mmCIF file of C-alpha atoms in Angstrom:
data_model
loop_
_atom_site.group_PDB
_atom_site.id
_atom_site.type_symbol
_atom_site.label_atom_id
_atom_site.label_comp_id
_atom_site.label_asym_id
_atom_site.label_seq_id
_atom_site.Cartn_x
_atom_site.Cartn_y
_atom_site.Cartn_z
ATOM 1 C CA MET A 162 142.496 88.520 40.968
ATOM 2 C CA VAL A 163 144.558 85.478 39.804
ATOM 3 C CA SER A 164 147.260 86.152 42.284
ATOM 4 C CA ALA A 165 145.038 86.665 45.269
ATOM 5 C CA TRP A 166 143.779 83.306 44.789
ATOM 6 C CA ALA A 167 146.782 81.568 44.228
ATOM 7 C CA ASP A 168 147.972 82.717 47.698
ATOM 8 C CA ALA A 169 145.047 81.521 49.540
ATOM 9 C CA PRO A 170 145.453 78.818 51.899
ATOM 10 C CA VAL A 171 143.911 75.446 51.340
ATOM 11 C CA VAL A 172 142.300 73.766 54.420
ATOM 12 C CA PHE A 173 142.470 69.974 54.766
ATOM 13 C CA PRO A 174 140.649 67.981 57.543
ATOM 14 C CA SER A 175 142.856 66.726 60.426
ATOM 15 C CA ILE A 176 143.402 62.864 60.657
ATOM 16 C CA ALA A 177 142.980 63.407 64.466
ATOM 17 C CA PRO A 178 139.801 62.135 66.072
ATOM 18 C CA ALA A 179 136.888 64.394 66.265
ATOM 19 C CA GLY A 180 136.723 67.389 68.131
ATOM 20 C CA PHE A 181 140.269 68.447 66.997
ATOM 21 C CA CYS A 182 141.076 71.586 64.890
ATOM 22 C CA LEU A 183 141.438 71.782 61.242
ATOM 23 C CA GLN A 184 145.080 71.708 59.868
ATOM 24 C CA THR A 185 146.053 74.549 57.156
ATOM 25 C CA LEU A 186 148.361 73.770 54.446
ATOM 26 C CA GLN A 187 149.838 76.408 52.149
ATOM 27 C CA ILE A 188 150.172 75.103 48.712
ATOM 28 C CA SER A 189 151.583 77.322 45.974
ATOM 29 C CA ARG A 190 149.752 77.489 42.964
ATOM 30 C CA PRO A 191 151.120 78.584 39.525
ATOM 31 C CA SER A 192 150.023 81.915 38.669
ATOM 32 C CA LYS A 193 149.120 81.102 34.943
ATOM 33 C CA PRO A 194 147.234 78.130 33.798
ATOM 34 C CA ALA A 195 149.173 75.407 31.848
ATOM 35 C CA ILE A 196 146.841 75.402 28.994
ATOM 36 C CA GLN A 197 146.062 78.802 27.390
ATOM 37 C CA GLY A 198 142.427 77.761 26.335
ATOM 38 C CA LEU A 199 141.519 77.441 30.021
ATOM 39 C CA GLU A 200 142.320 81.047 31.152
ATOM 40 C CA SER A 201 138.688 81.964 31.434
ATOM 41 C CA LEU A 202 137.961 78.885 33.538
ATOM 42 C CA TRP A 203 141.138 79.714 35.996
ATOM 43 C CA GLN A 204 139.896 83.076 36.370
ATOM 44 C CA ARG A 205 136.502 81.835 37.723
ATOM 45 C CA GLY A 206 138.146 79.600 39.934
ATOM 46 C CA PHE A 207 136.921 76.475 37.838
ATOM 47 C CA SER A 208 133.371 77.035 38.343
ATOM 48 C CA LEU A 209 131.311 75.319 35.506
ATOM 49 C CA ARG A 210 127.871 75.273 34.812
ATOM 50 C CA MET A 211 126.224 72.315 33.782
ATOM 51 C CA SER A 212 124.743 73.581 30.594
ATOM 52 C CA LEU A 213 128.336 74.099 29.530
ATOM 53 C CA LEU A 214 128.779 70.283 29.978
ATOM 54 C CA ALA A 215 125.409 69.129 28.849
ATOM 55 C CA GLY A 216 125.216 70.838 25.446
ATOM 56 C CA GLY A 217 121.552 70.017 24.508
ATOM 57 C CA SER A 218 120.751 70.513 20.955
ATOM 58 C CA LYS A 219 117.839 69.294 18.731
ATOM 59 C CA ALA A 220 120.401 67.911 16.185
ATOM 60 C CA ALA A 221 122.170 65.740 19.042
ATOM 61 C CA SER A 222 118.790 64.463 20.289
ATOM 62 C CA LEU A 223 117.847 63.563 16.906
ATOM 63 C CA HIS A 224 120.847 61.844 15.997
ATOM 64 C CA TRP A 225 120.758 60.003 19.293
ATOM 65 C CA THR A 226 117.216 58.905 18.520
ATOM 66 C CA GLY A 227 118.294 57.608 15.082
ATOM 67 C CA GLU A 228 120.867 55.608 16.395
ATOM 68 C CA ARG A 229 118.557 53.741 18.678
ATOM 69 C CA ALA A 230 116.098 53.221 15.833
ATOM 70 C CA VAL A 231 118.955 51.564 13.588
ATOM 71 C CA SER A 232 119.692 49.399 16.758
ATOM 72 C CA VAL A 233 116.196 48.225 17.057
ATOM 73 C CA LEU A 234 115.690 47.961 13.189
ATOM 74 C CA LEU A 235 118.763 45.850 13.272
ATOM 75 C CA LEU A 236 117.103 43.538 16.105
ATOM 76 C CA GLY A 237 114.186 43.139 13.900
ATOM 77 C CA LEU A 238 116.082 42.501 10.816
ATOM 78 C CA LEU A 239 118.149 39.533 12.324
ATOM 79 C CA PRO A 240 115.225 37.080 12.781
ATOM 80 C CA ALA A 241 113.667 38.290 9.724
ATOM 81 C CA ALA A 242 116.913 37.327 7.819
ATOM 82 C CA TYR A 243 116.364 33.807 9.294
ATOM 83 C CA LEU A 244 112.582 33.395 8.781
ATOM 84 C CA CYS A 245 112.425 35.060 5.176
ATOM 85 C CA PRO A 246 115.756 35.490 3.503
ATOM 86 C CA GLY A 247 115.617 37.552 0.478
ATOM 87 C CA PRO A 248 116.775 40.838 -1.488
ATOM 88 C CA VAL A 249 114.761 43.263 0.528
ATOM 89 C CA VAL A 250 116.111 41.956 3.726
ATOM 90 C CA ASP A 251 119.601 41.638 2.112
ATOM 91 C CA TYR A 252 119.704 45.215 1.171
ATOM 92 C CA SER A 253 117.994 46.344 4.337
ATOM 93 C CA LEU A 254 120.642 44.751 6.308
ATOM 94 C CA ALA A 255 123.373 46.004 4.277
ATOM 95 C CA ALA A 256 122.189 49.424 4.750
ATOM 96 C CA ALA A 257 121.490 49.242 8.506
ATOM 97 C CA LEU A 258 124.872 47.504 9.427
ATOM 98 C CA THR A 259 126.651 49.934 7.319
ATOM 99 C CA LEU A 260 124.947 52.764 8.955
ATOM 100 C CA HIS A 261 125.384 51.379 12.492
ATOM 101 C CA GLY A 262 129.128 50.711 11.802
ATOM 102 C CA HIS A 263 129.788 53.996 10.673
ATOM 103 C CA TRP A 264 127.896 55.688 13.571
ATOM 104 C CA GLY A 265 129.944 53.464 15.918
ATOM 105 C CA LEU A 266 133.307 54.019 14.534
ATOM 106 C CA GLY A 267 132.422 57.860 14.474
ATOM 107 C CA GLN A 268 132.104 57.721 18.250
ATOM 108 C CA VAL A 269 135.499 55.959 18.239
ATOM 109 C CA ILE A 270 137.004 58.898 16.288
ATOM 110 C CA THR A 271 135.237 61.577 18.293
ATOM 111 C CA ASP A 272 136.616 59.937 21.629
ATOM 112 C CA TYR A 273 140.345 59.035 20.517
ATOM 113 C CA VAL A 274 141.434 61.301 17.620
ATOM 114 C CA HIS A 275 142.265 64.950 18.571
ATOM 115 C CA GLY A 276 143.741 67.756 16.474
ATOM 116 C CA ASP A 277 141.923 69.370 13.429
ATOM 117 C CA VAL A 278 144.078 67.825 10.745
ATOM 118 C CA PRO A 279 143.852 64.563 12.178
ATOM 119 C CA ILE A 280 139.954 64.426 12.768
ATOM 120 C CA LYS A 281 139.491 65.624 9.168
ATOM 121 C CA VAL A 282 141.657 62.753 8.033
ATOM 122 C CA ALA A 283 139.642 60.039 10.208
ATOM 123 C CA ASN A 284 136.459 61.419 9.310
ATOM 124 C CA THR A 285 137.455 61.493 5.545
ATOM 125 C CA GLY A 286 138.691 57.816 6.004
ATOM 126 C CA LEU A 287 135.481 56.788 8.021
ATOM 127 C CA TYR A 288 133.195 57.889 4.913
ATOM 128 C CA ILE A 289 135.246 56.188 2.502
ATOM 129 C CA LEU A 290 135.267 53.091 4.275
ATOM 130 C CA SER A 291 131.273 53.156 4.802
ATOM 131 C CA ALA A 292 130.917 54.019 1.257
ATOM 132 C CA LEU A 293 133.159 51.119 -0.001
ATOM 133 C CA THR A 294 131.498 48.817 2.717
ATOM 134 C CA PHE A 295 128.121 49.621 1.284
ATOM 135 C CA ALA A 296 129.242 49.166 -2.090
ATOM 136 C CA GLY A 297 130.938 45.880 -1.259
ATOM 137 C CA LEU A 298 127.618 44.550 0.418
ATOM 138 C CA CYS A 299 125.086 45.624 -2.357
ATOM 139 C CA HIS A 300 127.871 44.029 -5.054
ATOM 140 C CA PHE A 301 127.677 40.655 -2.966
ATOM 141 C CA ASN A 302 123.919 40.871 -2.710
ATOM 142 C CA TYR A 303 123.315 41.406 -6.404
ATOM 143 C CA HIS A 304 126.178 39.142 -7.718
ATOM 144 C CA ASP A 305 126.312 36.471 -5.218
ATOM 145 C CA VAL A 306 124.052 34.738 -2.882
ATOM 146 C CA GLY A 307 123.154 37.701 -0.561
ATOM 147 C CA ILE A 308 123.784 38.206 2.929
ATOM 148 C CA CYS A 309 121.210 36.133 4.379
ATOM 149 C CA LYS A 310 122.127 32.877 2.519
ATOM 150 C CA ALA A 311 125.951 33.346 2.938
ATOM 151 C CA VAL A 312 125.307 33.533 6.844
ATOM 152 C CA ALA A 313 123.039 30.258 6.419
ATOM 153 C CA MET A 314 125.812 28.663 4.328
ATOM 154 C CA LEU A 315 128.386 29.588 7.186
ATOM 155 C CA TRP A 316 125.784 27.958 9.687
ATOM 156 C CA SER A 317 125.549 24.972 7.932
ATOM 157 C CA LEU A 318 129.273 23.927 7.961
#
């Protein structure tokens, strides 16, 4: 089946004005795909279903909703940090900022890190970075002035 498909001519429209014939150009295609994982796609003539590309699952939908909820929460926490600074807002900011950053960097890893071992190393590093970030912000809130007052002090410079 692959060899019959590989010998089929490819038809390109002519550059000539309308009313002229189409030109036929024979292009030789390789008989085997360059990437072994795409053999089934090659044999089906590269026809993909949208369901394969969409990948709709309940977990992904809930994760997307959670990301949006944290973003909206941050939009509400920023004015609250200015209007009524305190420990509750400081620790809420520490949690929301850490989670927001963790999910954002997770998407960067998903987009730009490839291969099983590098992905595992990058995800492990991300979890360590997120845990240290949250611990550092909580330590700063408990032993120092807190996130809200620190930002206010920066603004007063």
